[in-house]
Structures are given as C-alpha cells and as structure tokens.
Tab-separated table of N, CA and C in Angstrom:
chain	number	residue	atom	x	y	z
A	1	MET	N	101.101	100.528	180.343
A	1	MET	CA	100.334	99.069	180.022
A	1	MET	C	101.284	98.120	179.057
A	2	SER	N	101.886	98.773	178.208
A	2	SER	CA	102.723	98.082	176.894
A	2	SER	C	104.091	98.099	177.485
A	3	THR	N	104.609	96.769	177.115
A	3	THR	CA	106.037	96.744	177.364
A	3	THR	C	106.921	97.133	175.989
A	4	GLN	N	106.178	97.428	175.085
A	4	GLN	CA	106.777	97.564	173.684
A	4	GLN	C	107.124	99.121	173.775
A	5	THR	N	108.189	99.479	172.848
A	5	THR	CA	108.605	100.827	172.763
A	5	THR	C	107.708	101.567	171.722
A	6	PRO	N	107.178	102.884	171.979
A	6	PRO	CA	106.047	103.320	171.207
A	6	PRO	C	106.472	103.613	169.692
A	7	THR	N	107.822	103.581	169.341
A	7	THR	CA	108.082	103.377	167.965
A	7	THR	C	107.946	102.513	167.062
A	8	ARG	N	107.624	101.289	168.057
A	8	ARG	CA	107.245	100.041	167.301
A	8	ARG	C	105.753	99.883	166.520
A	9	THR	N	105.054	100.644	167.062
A	9	THR	CA	103.678	100.465	166.500
A	9	THR	C	103.168	102.025	166.412
A	10	ARG	N	102.093	101.970	165.275
A	10	ARG	CA	101.593	103.440	164.860
A	10	ARG	C	99.912	103.015	164.973
A	11	ILE	N	99.225	103.956	165.798
A	11	ILE	CA	97.909	103.792	165.859
A	11	ILE	C	97.230	104.671	164.539
A	12	THR	N	96.768	103.905	163.508
A	12	THR	CA	96.472	104.789	162.453
A	12	THR	C	94.893	105.290	162.610
A	13	PRO	N	94.455	106.182	161.754
A	13	PRO	CA	93.046	106.784	161.990
A	13	PRO	C	92.082	105.550	161.632
A	14	ARG	N	91.005	105.462	162.371
A	14	ARG	CA	89.981	104.500	162.220
A	14	ARG	C	89.367	104.611	160.854
A	15	PRO	N	89.407	103.654	159.801
A	15	PRO	CA	88.752	103.818	158.615
A	15	PRO	C	87.268	104.200	158.928
A	16	ALA	N	86.746	104.821	158.033
A	16	ALA	CA	85.084	105.340	157.896
A	16	ALA	C	84.418	104.656	156.932
A	17	GLY	N	83.398	104.633	156.811
A	17	GLY	CA	82.428	103.992	155.771
A	17	GLY	C	81.724	102.837	156.291
A	18	GLU	N	80.843	102.461	155.364
A	18	GLU	CA	79.902	101.278	155.950
A	18	GLU	C	80.532	99.970	156.268
A	19	ASP	N	81.742	99.809	155.784
A	19	ASP	CA	82.281	98.307	156.331
A	19	ASP	C	82.912	98.443	157.636
A	20	PHE	N	82.956	99.611	158.229
A	20	PHE	CA	83.351	99.799	159.506
A	20	PHE	C	82.398	100.145	160.451
A	21	ALA	N	82.377	99.452	161.751
A	21	ALA	CA	81.529	100.023	162.740
A	21	ALA	C	81.802	101.272	163.182
A	22	ARG	N	81.066	102.085	163.494
A	22	ARG	CA	81.587	103.517	164.049
A	22	ARG	C	81.841	103.346	165.546
A	23	ILE	N	82.867	104.158	165.956
A	23	ILE	CA	83.246	104.214	167.471
A	23	ILE	C	83.309	105.741	167.584
A	24	ASP	N	82.507	105.856	168.961
A	24	ASP	CA	82.624	107.099	169.576
A	24	ASP	C	83.976	107.906	169.664
A	25	PRO	N	84.314	109.178	169.128
A	25	PRO	CA	85.515	109.682	168.937
A	25	PRO	C	86.193	109.571	170.351
A	26	GLY	N	85.314	110.141	171.623
A	26	GLY	CA	85.730	109.996	172.806
A	26	GLY	C	86.379	108.729	173.205
A	27	ASP	N	85.539	107.822	172.935
A	27	ASP	CA	85.989	106.438	173.242
A	27	ASP	C	87.304	106.138	172.384
A	28	PHE	N	87.200	106.248	171.161
A	28	PHE	CA	88.533	105.981	170.326
A	28	PHE	C	89.648	106.765	171.130
A	29	ALA	N	89.574	107.845	171.646
A	29	ALA	CA	90.726	108.702	172.104
A	29	ALA	C	91.146	108.029	173.453
A	30	ARG	N	90.332	107.235	174.107
A	30	ARG	CA	90.932	106.499	175.341
A	30	ARG	C	91.587	105.092	174.820
A	31	ALA	N	91.661	104.625	173.514
A	31	ALA	CA	92.277	103.554	173.073
A	31	ALA	C	93.733	103.424	173.441
A	32	ARG	N	94.019	102.371	173.830
A	32	ARG	CA	95.526	101.943	174.129
A	32	ARG	C	96.063	100.617	173.770
A	33	GLU	N	97.392	100.608	173.449
A	33	GLU	CA	97.862	99.247	173.006
A	33	GLU	C	98.392	98.690	174.303
A	34	VAL	N	98.020	97.377	174.345
A	34	VAL	CA	98.157	96.349	175.206
A	34	VAL	C	98.590	95.199	174.795
A	35	ARG	N	99.444	94.350	175.481
A	35	ARG	CA	99.865	92.929	175.062
A	35	ARG	C	98.556	92.044	175.345
A	36	ALA	N	98.498	91.304	174.362
A	36	ALA	CA	97.312	90.197	174.454
A	36	ALA	C	96.972	89.572	175.875
A	37	ASP	N	97.983	89.351	176.489
A	37	ASP	CA	97.780	88.683	177.929
A	37	ASP	C	97.502	89.750	178.875
A	38	GLN	N	97.352	91.076	178.652
A	38	GLN	CA	96.851	92.127	179.515
A	38	GLN	C	95.571	92.499	179.229
A	39	VAL	N	94.931	92.085	178.136
A	39	VAL	CA	93.611	92.431	177.723
A	39	VAL	C	92.519	91.938	179.199
A	40	ALA	N	91.694	92.893	179.432
A	40	ALA	CA	90.713	92.463	180.473
A	40	ALA	C	89.382	92.411	180.070
A	41	LEU	N	88.695	91.792	180.736
A	41	LEU	CA	87.214	91.321	180.671
A	41	LEU	C	86.571	92.970	180.366
A	42	GLY	N	85.820	92.788	179.248
A	42	GLY	CA	84.907	94.002	179.050
A	42	GLY	C	85.799	94.915	177.985
A	43	ASP	N	87.140	94.679	177.970
A	43	ASP	CA	87.662	95.838	177.246
A	43	ASP	C	87.226	95.627	175.567
A	44	THR	N	86.945	96.778	174.877
A	44	THR	CA	86.608	96.695	173.365
A	44	THR	C	87.995	96.700	172.632
A	45	VAL	N	87.966	95.387	171.936
A	45	VAL	CA	89.141	95.357	171.073
A	45	VAL	C	88.879	95.838	169.673
A	46	VAL	N	89.765	96.728	169.439
A	46	VAL	CA	89.656	97.581	167.989
A	46	VAL	C	90.456	97.187	166.929
A	47	ALA	N	91.617	96.827	167.356
A	47	ALA	CA	92.649	96.735	166.163
A	47	ALA	C	93.728	95.805	166.549
A	48	ALA	N	94.423	95.370	165.787
A	48	ALA	CA	95.755	94.506	166.114
A	48	ALA	C	96.778	95.012	165.293
A	49	PHE	N	98.147	94.760	165.869
A	49	PHE	CA	99.363	95.177	165.219
A	49	PHE	C	100.050	93.722	164.848
A	50	PRO	N	99.906	93.246	163.846
A	50	PRO	CA	100.375	91.951	163.149
A	50	PRO	C	102.030	91.868	163.335
A	51	GLY	N	102.370	90.959	163.977
A	51	GLY	CA	103.892	90.861	163.866
A	51	GLY	C	104.543	91.648	164.970
A	52	SER	N	103.890	92.456	165.443
A	52	SER	CA	104.632	93.494	166.417
A	52	SER	C	105.299	92.668	167.690
A	53	HIS	N	104.784	91.434	168.063
A	53	HIS	CA	105.748	90.771	169.054
A	53	HIS	C	106.943	90.139	168.783
A	54	GLU	N	107.264	90.116	167.376
A	54	GLU	CA	108.392	89.373	166.931
A	54	GLU	C	109.684	90.270	166.893
A	55	PRO	N	110.698	89.778	167.213
A	55	PRO	CA	111.858	90.505	167.547
A	55	PRO	C	112.291	91.038	166.130
A	56	GLY	N	112.776	92.309	166.212
A	56	GLY	CA	113.180	93.014	164.992
A	56	GLY	C	112.154	93.635	163.945
A	57	THR	N	110.987	93.419	164.510
A	57	THR	CA	109.895	94.011	163.515
A	57	THR	C	109.777	95.532	163.601
A	58	GLY	N	109.961	96.263	162.229
A	58	GLY	CA	109.930	97.670	162.339
A	58	GLY	C	108.570	98.023	162.854
A	59	PRO	N	108.413	99.441	162.621
A	59	PRO	CA	107.066	100.130	162.875
A	59	PRO	C	105.841	99.277	162.369
A	60	VAL	N	104.783	98.816	163.112
A	60	VAL	CA	103.561	98.238	162.420
A	60	VAL	C	102.342	99.110	162.596
A	61	ASP	N	101.706	99.197	161.613
A	61	ASP	CA	100.464	100.049	161.592
A	61	ASP	C	99.372	99.168	162.258
A	62	ALA	N	98.401	99.770	162.762
A	62	ALA	CA	97.260	98.978	163.492
A	62	ALA	C	96.327	98.688	162.264
A	63	VAL	N	95.672	97.475	162.473
A	63	VAL	CA	95.030	96.891	161.303
A	63	VAL	C	93.629	96.638	162.265
A	64	HIS	N	92.648	97.753	161.675
A	64	HIS	CA	91.529	97.968	162.509
A	64	HIS	C	90.470	96.874	162.062
A	65	PHE	N	89.719	96.233	163.045
A	65	PHE	CA	88.656	95.364	162.902
A	65	PHE	C	87.502	95.806	162.308
A	66	THR	N	86.644	95.439	161.375
A	66	THR	CA	85.532	95.854	161.016
A	66	THR	C	84.488	96.381	162.094
A	67	ASP	N	84.491	95.316	162.885
A	67	ASP	CA	83.502	95.266	164.139
A	67	ASP	C	84.263	95.026	165.357
A	68	PRO	N	84.494	96.197	166.182
A	68	PRO	CA	85.220	95.891	167.546
A	68	PRO	C	84.336	94.987	168.036
A	69	TYR	N	84.749	94.377	169.211
A	69	TYR	CA	84.211	93.509	170.279
A	69	TYR	C	84.813	93.586	171.575
A	70	TRP	N	84.066	93.019	172.297
A	70	TRP	CA	84.529	93.198	173.775
A	70	TRP	C	85.034	91.844	174.179
A	71	ALA	N	86.111	91.920	174.795
A	71	ALA	CA	87.031	90.651	175.259
A	71	ALA	C	86.329	90.068	176.679
A	72	MET	N	86.495	88.694	176.470
A	72	MET	CA	86.013	87.734	177.326
A	72	MET	C	87.358	86.880	177.525
A	73	PRO	N	88.384	87.329	177.905
A	73	PRO	CA	89.777	86.425	177.985
A	73	PRO	C	89.355	84.989	178.896
A	74	GLY	N	90.271	84.153	178.453
A	74	GLY	CA	90.283	82.856	178.841
A	74	GLY	C	91.531	81.819	178.661
A	75	ASP	N	91.582	80.811	179.001
A	75	ASP	CA	92.527	79.837	178.572
A	75	ASP	C	92.216	79.236	177.309
A	76	VAL	N	93.295	79.144	176.187
A	76	VAL	CA	93.000	78.589	174.858
A	76	VAL	C	92.888	77.014	175.213
A	77	ASP	N	91.890	76.461	174.423
A	77	ASP	CA	91.579	75.036	174.527
A	77	ASP	C	92.281	74.258	173.497
A	78	PRO	N	93.351	73.601	173.954
A	78	PRO	CA	94.150	72.702	172.906
A	78	PRO	C	93.351	71.832	171.981
A	79	LEU	N	92.061	71.505	172.491
A	79	LEU	CA	91.385	70.664	171.904
A	79	LEU	C	90.084	71.306	170.922
A	80	CYS	N	90.319	72.630	171.033
A	80	CYS	CA	89.354	73.245	170.346
A	80	CYS	C	89.259	73.073	168.873
A	81	GLY	N	88.266	72.605	168.155
A	81	GLY	CA	88.286	72.274	166.739
A	81	GLY	C	88.011	73.443	165.739
A	82	CYS	N	87.784	74.852	166.209
A	82	CYS	CA	87.402	75.892	165.294
A	82	CYS	C	88.607	75.929	164.395
A	83	LEU	N	88.470	76.882	163.455
A	83	LEU	CA	89.437	77.095	162.281
A	83	LEU	C	90.476	77.888	162.946
A	84	CYS	N	90.103	78.909	163.843
A	84	CYS	CA	91.159	79.823	164.290
A	84	CYS	C	92.101	79.004	165.136
A	85	CYS	N	91.627	78.068	166.028
A	85	CYS	CA	92.491	77.357	167.000
A	85	CYS	C	93.220	76.175	166.239
A	86	GLN	N	92.893	76.008	164.997
A	86	GLN	CA	93.639	74.853	164.268
A	86	GLN	C	94.475	75.372	163.168
A	87	ALA	N	94.492	76.481	163.006
A	87	ALA	CA	95.177	77.268	162.022
A	87	ALA	C	96.606	77.104	162.128
A	88	ASP	N	97.415	76.998	160.972
A	88	ASP	CA	98.768	76.584	161.183
A	88	ASP	C	99.840	77.717	161.825
A	89	ALA	N	99.247	78.999	161.816
A	89	ALA	CA	100.093	80.051	162.353
A	89	ALA	C	100.064	79.828	164.104
A	90	TYR	N	99.056	79.441	164.361
A	90	TYR	CA	99.115	79.294	166.038
A	90	TYR	C	99.487	78.052	166.317
A	91	ALA	N	99.180	76.781	165.568
A	91	ALA	CA	100.071	75.482	165.791
A	91	ALA	C	101.450	75.802	165.976
A	92	ARG	N	102.124	76.687	164.946
A	92	ARG	CA	103.535	76.792	165.021
A	92	ARG	C	104.094	77.864	165.968
A	93	SER	N	103.138	78.299	166.791
A	93	SER	CA	103.540	79.513	167.771
A	93	SER	C	104.577	79.116	168.611
A	94	ASP	N	105.622	79.869	168.642
A	94	ASP	CA	106.709	79.772	169.679
A	94	ASP	C	106.641	79.954	171.160
A	95	GLY	N	105.422	80.541	171.401
A	95	GLY	CA	105.123	80.952	172.975
A	95	GLY	C	103.730	80.628	173.272
A	96	PRO	N	103.279	81.235	174.478
A	96	PRO	CA	102.080	80.950	174.827
A	96	PRO	C	101.049	81.779	174.197
A	97	LEU	N	99.793	81.292	174.114
A	97	LEU	CA	98.724	81.906	173.370
A	97	LEU	C	97.760	82.422	174.206
A	98	VAL	N	96.909	83.321	173.813
A	98	VAL	CA	95.919	83.991	174.583
A	98	VAL	C	94.610	83.871	174.061
A	99	LEU	N	93.447	83.360	174.653
A	99	LEU	CA	92.079	83.527	174.319
A	99	LEU	C	91.614	84.846	174.539
A	100	ILE	N	91.194	85.496	173.578
A	100	ILE	CA	90.575	86.972	173.727
A	100	ILE	C	89.223	86.977	173.745
A	101	THR	N	88.524	86.074	172.938
A	101	THR	CA	87.043	85.777	173.076
A	101	THR	C	86.762	84.552	172.310
A	102	GLU	N	85.585	83.872	172.881
A	102	GLU	CA	85.379	82.506	172.117
A	102	GLU	C	84.097	82.411	171.478
A	103	GLY	N	84.410	82.710	170.210
A	103	GLY	CA	83.137	82.672	169.277
A	103	GLY	C	82.154	83.831	169.160
A	104	PHE	N	82.575	85.004	169.879
A	104	PHE	CA	81.779	85.929	169.617
A	104	PHE	C	82.909	87.188	169.331
A	105	PRO	N	82.520	87.812	168.211
A	105	PRO	CA	81.357	88.184	167.411
A	105	PRO	C	81.336	87.184	166.447
A	106	TRP	N	82.508	86.164	165.966
A	106	TRP	CA	82.566	85.394	165.057
A	106	TRP	C	82.408	84.052	165.289
A	107	ASP	N	82.347	83.148	164.511
A	107	ASP	CA	82.118	81.608	164.748
A	107	ASP	C	83.281	80.977	165.363
A	108	GLY	N	84.420	81.516	165.306
A	108	GLY	CA	85.954	80.980	166.053
A	108	GLY	C	86.089	81.794	166.873
A	109	CYS	N	87.173	81.194	167.697
A	109	CYS	CA	87.858	81.998	168.663
A	109	CYS	C	88.866	82.804	168.160
A	110	ASP	N	89.140	83.736	169.075
A	110	ASP	CA	89.967	85.078	168.589
A	110	ASP	C	91.246	84.611	169.665
A	111	ILE	N	92.477	84.253	169.011
A	111	ILE	CA	93.806	83.930	169.881
A	111	ILE	C	94.684	84.645	169.223
A	112	HIS	N	95.639	85.097	170.197
A	112	HIS	CA	96.803	85.825	169.761
A	112	HIS	C	98.025	85.167	170.614
A	113	PRO	N	99.164	85.439	169.998
A	113	PRO	CA	100.336	85.077	171.007
A	113	PRO	C	100.244	86.140	172.246
A	114	ALA	N	100.732	85.830	173.321
A	114	ALA	CA	100.630	86.477	174.523
A	114	ALA	C	101.127	88.102	174.399
A	115	ALA	N	102.493	88.033	173.731
A	115	ALA	CA	103.168	89.183	173.598
A	115	ALA	C	102.624	90.123	172.383
A	116	ALA	N	101.777	89.621	171.788
A	116	ALA	CA	101.216	90.451	170.553
A	116	ALA	C	100.492	91.667	170.948
A	117	LEU	N	100.570	92.642	170.229
A	117	LEU	CA	99.871	93.895	170.642
A	117	LEU	C	98.517	94.030	170.257
A	118	LEU	N	97.541	94.424	170.877
A	118	LEU	CA	96.286	94.773	170.478
A	118	LEU	C	95.899	96.052	170.771
A	119	LEU	N	95.034	96.795	170.126
A	119	LEU	CA	94.546	98.434	170.523
A	119	LEU	C	93.070	98.138	171.075
A	120	VAL	N	93.178	98.464	172.348
A	120	VAL	CA	91.748	98.437	172.848
A	120	VAL	C	91.193	99.353	173.691
A	121	ILE	N	90.104	99.625	173.801
A	121	ILE	CA	89.386	100.883	174.601
A	121	ILE	C	89.149	100.147	176.028
A	122	PRO	N	89.852	100.524	177.021
A	122	PRO	CA	89.771	100.015	178.376
A	122	PRO	C	88.186	99.848	178.856
A	123	TYR	N	87.973	98.819	179.517
A	123	TYR	CA	86.419	98.857	180.193
A	123	TYR	C	86.220	99.719	181.133
A	124	ARG	N	85.024	100.349	180.911
A	124	ARG	CA	84.890	101.343	181.938
A	124	ARG	C	83.203	101.291	182.185
A	125	CYS	N	83.146	101.062	183.668
A	125	CYS	CA	81.674	101.271	183.966
A	125	CYS	C	81.240	102.057	185.217
A	126	ASP	N	80.502	103.008	185.090
A	126	ASP	CA	80.212	103.949	186.253
A	126	ASP	C	79.043	103.271	187.167
A	127	CYS	N	78.571	102.079	187.014
A	127	CYS	CA	77.445	101.639	187.999
A	127	CYS	C	77.977	100.872	188.934
A	128	GLY	N	79.247	100.602	189.136
A	128	GLY	CA	79.594	99.957	190.367
A	128	GLY	C	79.565	98.700	190.454
A	129	CYS	N	79.427	98.047	189.153
A	129	CYS	CA	79.321	96.440	189.099
A	129	CYS	C	80.533	95.646	189.452
A	130	ASP	N	80.527	94.436	189.661
A	130	ASP	CA	81.664	93.887	189.584
A	130	ASP	C	82.251	93.315	188.508
A	131	THR	N	83.548	93.639	188.327
A	131	THR	CA	83.801	93.524	186.825
A	131	THR	C	84.947	92.339	186.869
A	132	THR	N	85.113	91.363	187.822
A	132	THR	CA	86.060	90.413	187.713
A	132	THR	C	85.275	89.234	186.875
A	133	PRO	N	86.279	88.534	186.256
A	133	PRO	CA	85.808	87.500	185.310
A	133	PRO	C	85.117	86.640	186.090
A	134	PRO	N	83.813	85.832	185.432
A	134	PRO	CA	82.971	84.923	186.240
A	134	PRO	C	83.782	83.378	185.780
A	135	ALA	N	83.438	82.419	186.637
A	135	ALA	CA	83.746	81.191	186.414
A	135	ALA	C	82.802	80.454	185.285
A	136	ASP	N	81.577	81.093	185.413
A	136	ASP	CA	80.421	80.725	184.601
A	136	ASP	C	79.567	81.822	184.085
A	137	TRP	N	79.284	82.054	182.827
A	137	TRP	CA	78.520	83.026	182.305
A	137	TRP	C	76.914	82.579	182.179
A	138	THR	N	76.552	81.199	182.599
A	138	THR	CA	75.352	80.987	182.238
A	138	THR	C	74.301	81.710	183.285
A	139	GLY	N	74.695	82.072	184.329
A	139	GLY	CA	73.688	82.648	185.375
A	139	GLY	C	73.477	84.235	184.985
A	140	TYR	N	74.403	84.645	183.929
A	140	TYR	CA	74.031	86.141	183.649
A	140	TYR	C	72.910	86.404	182.903
A	141	ASP	N	72.327	87.689	183.041
A	141	ASP	CA	71.138	88.152	182.558
A	141	ASP	C	71.305	88.542	181.160
A	142	TRP	N	71.042	87.823	180.219
A	142	TRP	CA	71.118	88.014	178.829
A	142	TRP	C	69.884	88.570	177.978
A	143	ASP	N	68.703	88.702	178.830
A	143	ASP	CA	67.547	88.976	178.419
A	143	ASP	C	66.863	90.484	178.588
A	144	SER	N	66.981	90.696	179.677
A	144	SER	CA	66.251	91.918	180.248
A	144	SER	C	66.754	93.346	179.699
A	145	ALA	N	65.989	94.294	179.575
A	145	ALA	CA	66.320	95.293	178.835
A	145	ALA	C	67.459	96.112	179.681
A	146	PRO	N	67.455	96.218	180.846
A	146	PRO	CA	68.701	96.822	181.790
A	146	PRO	C	69.961	95.990	181.623
A	147	SER	N	69.920	94.741	181.605
A	147	SER	CA	71.038	94.019	181.171
A	147	SER	C	71.742	94.265	179.847
A	148	LEU	N	70.740	94.306	178.804
A	148	LEU	CA	71.354	94.473	177.489
A	148	LEU	C	71.699	95.829	177.117
A	149	GLN	N	71.198	96.756	178.011
A	149	GLN	CA	71.733	98.096	178.129
A	149	GLN	C	73.257	98.139	178.677
A	150	HIS	N	73.246	97.373	179.680
A	150	HIS	CA	74.535	97.359	180.445
A	150	HIS	C	75.595	96.826	179.523
A	151	LEU	N	75.219	95.893	178.681
A	151	LEU	CA	75.979	94.885	177.817
A	151	LEU	C	76.289	96.040	176.566
A	152	ARG	N	75.444	96.872	176.187
A	152	ARG	CA	75.906	97.701	175.085
A	152	ARG	C	76.864	98.706	175.718
A	153	GLU	N	76.684	99.295	176.925
A	153	GLU	CA	77.435	100.136	177.505
A	153	GLU	C	79.018	99.758	177.854
A	154	THR	N	78.918	98.550	178.361
A	154	THR	CA	80.054	98.177	179.180
A	154	THR	C	80.655	96.855	178.608
A	155	GLY	N	80.242	96.082	177.744
A	155	GLY	CA	80.562	94.786	177.200
A	155	GLY	C	80.351	93.683	177.968
A	156	ARG	N	79.446	93.909	179.212
A	156	ARG	CA	79.264	92.793	179.920
A	156	ARG	C	77.634	92.842	180.496
A	157	PRO	N	77.104	91.706	180.274
A	157	PRO	CA	75.641	91.738	180.880
A	157	PRO	C	75.606	91.804	182.632
A	158	LEU	N	74.555	91.954	182.936
A	158	LEU	CA	74.509	92.037	184.531
A	158	LEU	C	74.583	90.716	185.125
A	159	ARG	N	75.534	90.644	186.301
A	159	ARG	CA	75.380	89.288	186.926
A	159	ARG	C	74.005	89.075	187.538
A	160	PRO	N	73.782	87.701	188.087
A	160	PRO	CA	72.686	87.465	189.009
A	160	PRO	C	72.580	88.384	190.123
A	161	GLY	N	71.391	89.136	190.321
A	161	GLY	CA	71.427	89.937	191.546
A	161	GLY	C	71.753	91.251	191.274
A	162	GLU	N	72.319	91.653	190.389
A	162	GLU	CA	72.960	93.058	189.934
A	162	GLU	C	71.743	93.886	189.336
A	163	ALA	N	71.608	95.083	189.619
A	163	ALA	CA	70.470	95.895	188.937
A	163	ALA	C	71.178	97.276	188.274
A	164	LEU	N	70.434	97.593	187.407
A	164	LEU	CA	70.860	98.775	186.785
A	164	LEU	C	69.598	99.871	186.956
A	165	ASP	N	70.121	101.056	187.552
A	165	ASP	CA	68.819	101.917	187.399
A	165	ASP	C	68.831	102.620	186.360
A	166	LEU	N	67.783	102.484	185.537
A	166	LEU	CA	67.522	103.277	184.108
A	166	LEU	C	66.572	104.353	184.487
A	167	ASP	N	66.750	105.539	183.864
A	167	ASP	CA	65.779	106.583	184.063
A	167	ASP	C	64.793	106.450	182.791
A	168	LEU	N	63.677	105.984	183.149
A	168	LEU	CA	62.683	105.605	182.169
A	168	LEU	C	61.811	106.924	181.777
A	169	THR	N	61.998	108.023	182.477
A	169	THR	CA	61.185	109.317	182.318
A	169	THR	C	61.277	109.863	181.040
A	170	PRO	N	60.170	110.206	180.387
A	170	PRO	CA	60.365	110.632	179.100
A	170	PRO	C	61.162	112.250	179.167
A	171	ALA	N	62.108	112.321	178.040
A	171	ALA	CA	62.834	113.636	178.045
A	171	ALA	C	61.928	114.705	178.020
A	172	ALA	N	62.338	115.943	178.534
A	172	ALA	CA	61.593	117.193	178.390
A	172	ALA	C	61.725	117.568	177.258
A	173	ARG	N	60.513	118.101	176.479
A	173	ARG	CA	60.566	118.740	175.245
A	173	ARG	C	60.675	120.092	175.357
C-alpha cells in the first residue's frame, strides 16, 4: 500500500494512559502505513509520520493521535475558512493536499499533503454494506441504535435502506 521504503518510518507503540483512547490490540495489529491520498472511507486514522513525504527525511516515528478517528476523504476546499485549511504550512505546500475528514472529531478539517504517510486501521465490515463514498451524507441514519452500532464498529452509519441484524436476545447466564 505504501510507496515509501520501510526504513523511512517506525511504528512506535501506542501510548497508554487516560490521554489516549484505547485501541483494541487486534485492531492495532492490522494498522498499516498508507499515503494520505490512499486513505479510504471508514479507515481509522491512528497516527501521522510528520515530514515523511519530504525527500531526504530520515526515519520518522509515528506520532499517535490521542483520539483515532474514521476517515471521510474528500476534496480540499480552497475557500474553507477553518484554521487548519488556512494554516501557513498548508498554504505553502508544494504539492496536492488531501482532505481526510471535515470537522470531525475536531472543529477544523484534517488535511495532509497527498504523499504524507498516515497510520490507519483499514475499514472492515462483515455485514456486506456498501462501502463506496457517498455524494451526500444527509440521507444517512445518524439516530437509530443499529446505525449507531454500525458507526461504532465500522466508522460509517447505515445508508438509507440498509439494515443491520442485531442479536438483541439476552446472553445466557
């Protein structure tokens, strides 16, 4: 998935403690480094490798985000007024930028140079739902319990007409 050589980055252990959200060890074991322009809808973004896309950069350690988030990639809006989009570092970028998410879980967009490396846990859904990016998120089910469960498990709420079979029978004691 990555076009970078393995010696350019180091995946450091995930910090523990109350400042960092817990990630299931099995999920973290699936984490892969990918270019920002290869991050897919629903991937969980765990860390960045600052400067890894710059020529001549030595090994770069993963900088873990305190709160991993799911990706909702899109086009960068040059007219966006959020602080992230207007920051000098991005205004001076010498290549294309990629929007990883727009405002969630923070107030501003999360944008990266297309060649920058991110650590992601690839999206995985076992329910057979359609994982292609939508043109419009407004029709999605953001309220029902099954959709919120799907959102917690996969990083995407259910689309209109999708259903999730939940086993609501009490567990045997």
